[in-house]
Coordinates of C-alpha atoms and ligand atoms in Angstrom, one line a residue:
M209 CA 0.0 0.0 0.0
L210 CA 1.3 3.5 -0.8
I211 CA 0.9 5.8 2.2
D212 CA 2.3 9.4 2.1
N213 CA 4.0 11.3 4.8
H214 CA 0.6 12.8 5.9
N215 CA -0.9 9.4 6.3
R216 CA -3.0 9.6 3.1
R217 CA -3.4 6.4 1.1
I218 CA -2.4 6.9 -2.6
N219 CA -4.4 4.6 -4.8
Y220 CA -5.2 6.8 -7.8
L221 CA -2.7 7.3 -10.7
R222 CA -3.3 9.9 -13.4
L223 CA -1.1 8.7 -16.3
A224 CA -0.4 11.1 -19.2
V225 CA 0.3 9.1 -22.3
T226 CA 1.3 12.0 -24.6
D227 CA 1.8 15.8 -24.4
R228 CA 0.4 16.3 -27.9
C229 CA -3.0 17.5 -28.7
N230 CA -5.1 18.2 -31.8
L231 CA -6.8 21.2 -30.0
R232 CA -5.2 24.3 -28.6
C233 CA -7.4 25.3 -25.7
N234 CA -6.3 28.7 -24.7
Y235 CA -6.3 28.0 -20.9
C236 CA -4.1 25.0 -21.5
M237 CA -1.5 25.9 -24.0
P238 CA -0.3 28.7 -26.3
A239 CA -1.5 28.9 -29.9
E240 CA 2.0 28.2 -31.3
G241 CA 5.6 27.6 -30.3
I242 CA 4.9 24.7 -28.1
D243 CA 7.9 22.6 -27.3
F244 CA 6.5 19.1 -27.6
A245 CA 8.6 16.2 -26.3
S246 CA 10.5 14.1 -29.0
N247 CA 9.2 10.6 -29.3
D248 CA 12.1 9.0 -27.4
R249 CA 11.2 11.2 -24.4
L250 CA 7.7 9.6 -24.3
F251 CA 7.1 6.2 -22.8
T252 CA 6.3 3.4 -25.3
I253 CA 3.0 1.6 -24.8
D254 CA 4.9 -1.3 -23.4
E255 CA 6.6 0.9 -20.9
L256 CA 3.3 2.5 -19.9
A257 CA 1.8 -0.9 -19.3
R258 CA 4.8 -2.1 -17.3
L259 CA 4.9 1.0 -15.2
S260 CA 1.2 0.7 -14.5
E261 CA 1.7 -3.0 -13.5
I262 CA 4.4 -2.0 -11.0
L263 CA 2.3 0.7 -9.5
V264 CA -0.8 -1.5 -9.3
S265 CA 1.4 -4.1 -7.4
Q266 CA 2.1 -1.3 -4.9
G267 CA -1.6 -0.4 -4.3
I268 CA -2.8 1.8 -7.1
D269 CA -6.3 0.5 -8.0
K270 CA -7.5 3.4 -10.2
I271 CA -5.8 4.7 -13.3
R272 CA -7.0 7.7 -15.3
I273 CA -5.5 8.0 -18.8
T274 CA -4.9 11.6 -19.8
G275 CA -2.6 13.8 -21.8
G276 CA -2.4 15.9 -24.1
E277 CA -5.1 14.1 -26.0
P278 CA -4.8 10.4 -25.2
F279 CA -6.4 9.3 -28.5
V280 CA -3.8 11.0 -30.6
R281 CA -1.7 8.0 -29.7
K282 CA -2.7 5.5 -32.3
D283 CA -1.8 2.6 -30.1
L284 CA -3.8 3.7 -27.1
M285 CA -6.2 0.8 -27.3
V286 CA -3.3 -1.6 -26.9
L287 CA -2.5 0.0 -23.6
L288 CA -6.2 0.0 -22.5
R289 CA -6.6 -3.6 -23.4
R290 CA -3.6 -4.5 -21.2
L291 CA -4.9 -2.4 -18.4
S292 CA -8.3 -4.0 -18.6
K293 CA -6.7 -7.4 -17.9
M294 CA -4.6 -6.2 -14.9
E295 CA -5.5 -7.8 -11.7
G296 CA -6.0 -5.4 -8.8
L297 CA -6.9 -2.5 -11.1
N298 CA -10.6 -1.8 -10.4
D299 CA -11.2 1.4 -12.2
I300 CA -9.8 2.6 -15.6
S301 CA -11.0 5.9 -16.9
V302 CA -10.0 8.3 -19.7
T303 CA -10.0 12.1 -19.9
T304 CA -10.4 13.2 -23.5
N305 CA -11.5 16.1 -25.7
A306 CA -13.8 13.7 -27.5
T307 CA -12.6 14.6 -31.0
I308 CA -11.2 11.2 -32.0
I309 CA -12.9 8.9 -29.6
G310 CA -15.8 8.0 -32.0
K311 CA -14.2 5.1 -33.7
Y312 CA -13.1 3.5 -30.4
I313 CA -16.4 3.6 -28.6
D314 CA -17.4 0.0 -29.4
E315 CA -14.0 -1.3 -28.3
L316 CA -14.1 0.8 -25.1
K317 CA -17.5 -0.7 -24.3
E318 CA -16.2 -4.2 -25.0
L319 CA -13.3 -3.6 -22.5
G320 CA -15.7 -2.3 -19.9
I321 CA -14.0 1.1 -19.9
L322 CA -17.0 3.2 -19.3
N323 CA -15.8 6.2 -17.2
I324 CA -15.1 8.9 -19.6
N325 CA -14.5 12.6 -18.8
V326 CA -14.8 15.0 -21.6
S327 CA -13.7 18.6 -21.7
M328 CA -16.2 20.9 -23.2
D329 CA -15.9 24.5 -22.2
A330 CA -18.8 26.0 -24.2
I331 CA -22.2 25.0 -25.6
N332 CA -22.1 27.9 -28.0
R333 CA -20.2 27.0 -31.2
G334 CA -18.4 30.3 -31.6
T335 CA -17.2 30.3 -28.0
F336 CA -16.1 26.7 -28.3
E337 CA -14.1 27.4 -31.4
K338 CA -12.5 30.5 -29.9
I339 CA -11.4 28.6 -26.8
T340 CA -10.1 25.5 -28.5
R341 CA -8.8 27.4 -31.6
R342 CA -10.1 24.6 -33.7
D343 CA -13.3 23.7 -35.6
Q344 CA -14.4 20.5 -33.9
Y345 CA -17.7 21.5 -32.2
D346 CA -20.0 19.1 -34.0
T347 CA -17.7 16.1 -33.6
V348 CA -17.3 16.7 -29.8
H349 CA -21.0 17.4 -29.3
N350 CA -22.1 14.3 -31.3
N351 CA -19.5 12.1 -29.5
I352 CA -20.7 13.3 -26.1
I353 CA -24.3 12.4 -27.0
R354 CA -23.3 9.1 -28.4
L355 CA -21.3 8.2 -25.3
I356 CA -24.2 9.1 -23.0
T357 CA -26.8 7.2 -25.0
E358 CA -24.6 4.2 -25.3
G359 CA -24.4 3.9 -21.5
F360 CA -21.0 5.4 -20.7
N361 CA -20.6 7.2 -17.4
V362 CA -19.8 10.6 -18.8
R363 CA -18.6 13.6 -16.9
I364 CA -18.2 16.9 -18.7
N365 CA -15.5 19.3 -17.5
F366 CA -16.1 23.0 -18.1
I367 CA -13.5 25.5 -16.9
A368 CA -15.1 28.8 -16.0
L369 CA -13.0 31.4 -17.9
Q370 CA -13.5 35.1 -17.1
G371 CA -14.6 37.0 -20.2
Q372 CA -14.9 33.9 -22.3
N373 CA -17.5 31.3 -21.5
T374 CA -19.4 32.2 -18.3
E375 CA -22.6 33.0 -20.3
D376 CA -22.6 29.3 -21.1
I377 CA -22.7 28.1 -17.5
L378 CA -26.5 28.1 -17.3
P379 CA -27.1 26.8 -20.9
M380 CA -24.7 23.9 -20.1
L381 CA -27.2 22.8 -17.4
E382 CA -29.7 22.1 -20.2
L383 CA -27.6 19.0 -20.9
I384 CA -28.2 17.7 -17.4
E385 CA -31.9 18.5 -17.7
H386 CA -32.3 16.1 -20.6
Y387 CA -29.4 13.5 -20.1
D388 CA -28.1 11.5 -17.2
V389 CA -24.7 13.1 -17.3
S390 CA -22.6 15.2 -14.8
V391 CA -21.3 18.6 -15.7
R392 CA -18.5 19.8 -13.5
F393 CA -17.5 23.5 -13.4
L394 CA -13.8 23.9 -12.7
E395 CA -11.8 26.8 -11.5
E396 CA -9.1 27.9 -13.9
M397 CA -5.5 27.0 -12.9
P398 CA -2.4 28.9 -14.0
F399 CA -1.0 26.0 -16.1
N400 CA -1.1 27.2 -19.6
G401 CA 2.4 27.0 -20.8
G402 CA 3.2 30.6 -19.7
S403 CA 0.7 32.3 -22.0
K404 CA -1.3 33.9 -19.2
K405 CA -0.2 34.6 -15.6
F406 CA -2.6 35.2 -12.8
D407 CA -2.6 34.8 -9.0
S408 CA -6.4 35.2 -8.4
I409 CA -9.5 34.2 -10.4
A410 CA -12.7 36.0 -11.0
W411 CA -14.8 32.8 -11.1
D412 CA -14.2 30.7 -8.1
Y413 CA -16.5 27.9 -7.1
K414 CA -18.5 30.1 -4.8
R415 CA -19.3 32.5 -7.6
I416 CA -20.2 29.7 -9.9
L417 CA -22.6 28.3 -7.3
A418 CA -24.1 31.7 -6.6
H419 CA -24.7 32.2 -10.3
I420 CA -26.4 28.8 -10.7
K421 CA -28.4 29.5 -7.5
E422 CA -30.0 32.6 -9.1
A423 CA -31.5 30.4 -11.8
H424 CA -32.0 27.2 -9.8
P425 CA -32.5 28.2 -6.1
D426 CA -33.7 24.7 -5.1
Y427 CA -30.6 22.7 -6.0
Y428 CA -29.3 20.5 -3.3
K429 CA -26.0 18.8 -2.4
L430 CA -25.3 15.2 -3.1
E431 CA -23.1 12.8 -1.0
S432 CA -19.7 12.4 -2.6
P433 CA -16.8 10.1 -1.9
K434 CA -14.3 11.4 0.7
T435 CA -11.5 11.7 -1.9
S436 CA -13.7 13.4 -4.5
T437 CA -12.4 16.8 -5.8
S438 CA -15.9 17.8 -6.9
I439 CA -18.8 19.0 -4.7
N440 CA -21.9 17.7 -6.4
Y441 CA -25.5 18.9 -6.7
R442 CA -28.8 18.0 -8.2
I443 CA -31.6 20.2 -9.5
P444 CA -35.0 18.8 -8.8
G445 CA -36.5 17.3 -12.0
F446 CA -33.2 17.2 -13.9
K447 CA -31.9 13.8 -15.1
G448 CA -28.2 14.5 -14.4
S449 CA -26.2 16.4 -11.8
F450 CA -23.7 19.2 -11.7
G451 CA -20.6 19.8 -9.6
V452 CA -17.9 22.4 -8.9
I453 CA -14.2 21.6 -8.6
P454 CA -12.2 24.1 -6.6
S455 CA -9.0 23.4 -8.4
F456 CA -7.6 26.9 -7.7
S457 CA -9.1 27.3 -4.2
R458 CA -7.8 23.9 -3.3
T459 CA -10.3 23.0 -0.6
F460 CA -9.8 19.2 -1.2
C461 CA -6.1 18.8 -0.6
G462 CA -6.6 17.2 2.8
S463 CA -7.9 14.0 1.4
C464 CA -5.8 13.8 -1.8
N465 CA -5.2 10.3 -3.0
R466 CA -3.4 11.1 -6.3
L467 CA -0.2 10.5 -8.0
R468 CA 0.6 11.9 -11.4
I469 CA 3.1 10.7 -14.0
S470 CA 3.6 13.1 -16.9
A471 CA 4.0 12.1 -20.5
T472 CA 7.7 12.3 -20.2
G473 CA 8.0 10.5 -16.9
D474 CA 8.0 13.2 -14.4
V475 CA 6.6 12.0 -11.0
I476 CA 4.3 14.7 -9.7
T477 CA 2.8 14.4 -6.2
C478 CA 0.8 17.6 -6.4
L479 CA -0.4 19.7 -9.4
Y480 CA 1.2 22.8 -7.8
A481 CA 4.5 21.0 -6.9
Q482 CA 7.8 20.7 -8.8
P483 CA 8.2 17.1 -10.2
S484 CA 9.8 14.9 -7.5
M485 CA 11.9 13.1 -10.1
N486 CA 11.9 11.6 -13.6
I487 CA 11.2 7.9 -13.9
R488 CA 11.7 7.5 -17.7
E489 CA 15.4 6.4 -17.7
I490 CA 14.8 4.3 -14.6
M491 CA 12.1 2.4 -16.4
R492 CA 14.6 1.8 -19.2
S493 CA 17.4 0.6 -16.9
E494 CA 18.2 -2.9 -15.6
N495 CA 16.3 -4.0 -12.6
S496 CA 13.8 -1.3 -13.3
E497 CA 11.0 -2.7 -11.2
E498 CA 12.8 -2.4 -7.9
K499 CA 14.2 1.0 -8.7
V500 CA 10.8 2.4 -9.7
K501 CA 9.2 1.1 -6.5
E502 CA 12.0 2.7 -4.5
Q503 CA 11.7 6.1 -6.2
I504 CA 7.9 6.2 -6.0
L505 CA 8.0 5.4 -2.3
K506 CA 10.5 8.2 -1.9
A507 CA 8.3 10.7 -3.8
I508 CA 5.2 9.7 -1.9
G509 CA 7.1 10.0 1.4
S510 CA 7.8 13.7 0.9
R511 CA 4.6 15.1 -0.4
A512 CA 3.4 18.6 0.3
K513 CA 0.4 18.7 2.6
T514 CA -1.5 21.1 0.4
G515 CA -1.3 22.7 -3.0
F516 CA -0.6 26.0 -1.2
E517 CA 2.4 24.5 0.6
A518 CA 3.7 23.0 -2.7
Q519 CA 3.3 26.3 -4.5
E520 CA 5.3 28.1 -1.8
K521 CA 8.3 25.9 -2.5
Y522 CA 8.0 25.8 -6.3
K523 CA 8.1 29.3 -7.9
G524 CA 8.3 27.9 -11.5
V525 CA 4.8 26.4 -11.3
F526 CA 3.3 29.0 -13.6
D527 CA 5.4 28.0 -16.6
N528 CA 3.9 24.5 -16.8
S529 CA 1.3 23.5 -19.3
M530 CA -1.5 21.2 -18.4
T531 CA -0.9 19.3 -21.6
S532 CA 2.3 17.7 -20.2
I533 CA 0.9 17.4 -16.6
G534 CA -2.3 15.8 -17.7
G535 CA -4.7 17.8 -15.5
Ligands
SAM695 N1 -7.1 16.4 -23.8 C1 -7.9 15.9 -22.7 C2 -8.9 16.8 -22.3 O1 -8.9 18.0 -22.6 O2 -9.9 16.4 -21.6 C3 -7.0 15.4 -21.5 C4 -5.9 16.3 -21.1 S1 -6.4 17.9 -20.3 C5 -4.9 18.6 -20.0 C6 -7.0 17.3 -18.8 C7 -7.9 18.2 -18.0 O3 -7.1 19.4 -17.7 C8 -9.1 18.7 -18.9 O4 -10.3 18.5 -18.1 C9 -8.8 20.2 -19.0 O5 -10.0 21.0 -19.1 C10 -8.0 20.5 -17.7 N2 -7.2 21.7 -17.9 C11 -6.3 22.0 -18.8 N3 -5.7 23.2 -18.5 C12 -6.3 23.7 -17.4 C13 -6.2 24.9 -16.6 N4 -5.3 25.8 -17.0 N5 -6.9 25.0 -15.5 C14 -7.8 24.0 -15.2 N6 -8.0 22.9 -15.8 C15 -7.2 22.7 -16.9
SF4_696 FE1 -5.8 19.6 -25.6 FE2 -7.1 18.9 -23.5 FE3 -5.3 20.9 -23.4 FE4 -7.5 21.2 -24.7 S1 -7.3 20.8 -22.5 S2 -5.5 21.7 -25.5 S3 -8.0 19.2 -25.5 S4 -4.8 18.7 -23.8

């Protein structure tokens, strides 16, 4: 079992399989000039599977595949197939922009990988295209509806961006009126590859909730698991639910159960922390299994207690892009 230095059990790995993406969401990366990792700096699918196996043997029982856009890796399904057979791994989920997932929906279903988080930061086409800097609205919208109607457990992530998409917060709730889906409103974090610096946000979770309350005064809170980062609500008569994720306010750090490994092998014990170390070359060395276990234990044994504590120590945090961290 992996227990950190604050006595928290770490059982959830967020594994980034690439830093590349076919969209250019403006809160995540700059429009141009992105320094993507060369192929030899990314794990192969076999390395990702072996790394997962080692971590599952240590007590990880939930893995979320993220990126960049995971489905830009043409061999992603090979990894997912291997994960789906891994004993001790109870929950496999994917975070995606839903542009490429369409052709894999049947196979995902067959593997029983039904937990899919989709980023969609606007219901208005023009706003969506402005934020993502690409013309993929119909594909994303259609794939979301298809995933929902085919029985996937879909959660839509919407980042509240001052001056960009907050008029879409209430219209997004129409989705949960008609579909059994969860829409989660996230606070913006300063990980955009240095294209925008800020140390406060206009739309924190309290403001998002107050805004929703004006239109839906009778919403009520739902029970959520202790380690959940979202606070979840239901509006009477609506099929789905909504939530807020205080990712900038960081109210949930106390029960954090996560470990992140970036697309290039950085081991990250907190989103706001400097990577503890890089595991890529260790994975490629002899006797890698024992060395990986040792390094992971070391990283987990010196975690910051909260994102605020981590940020204090790591002043370079704002230069990172979420496309390499994985969100
Ligand atoms: N491409 C996939 C997607 O967009 O869902 C997976 C990778 S993306 C980096 C993972 C998550 O990070 C997404 O939900 C995205 O909205 C979120 N994200 C990216 N940049 C962010 C930022 N600056 N603040 C908050 N969340 C961010
Ligand atoms: Fe790509 Fe996801 Fe970042 Fe958007 S949030 S640019 S879809 S990695």
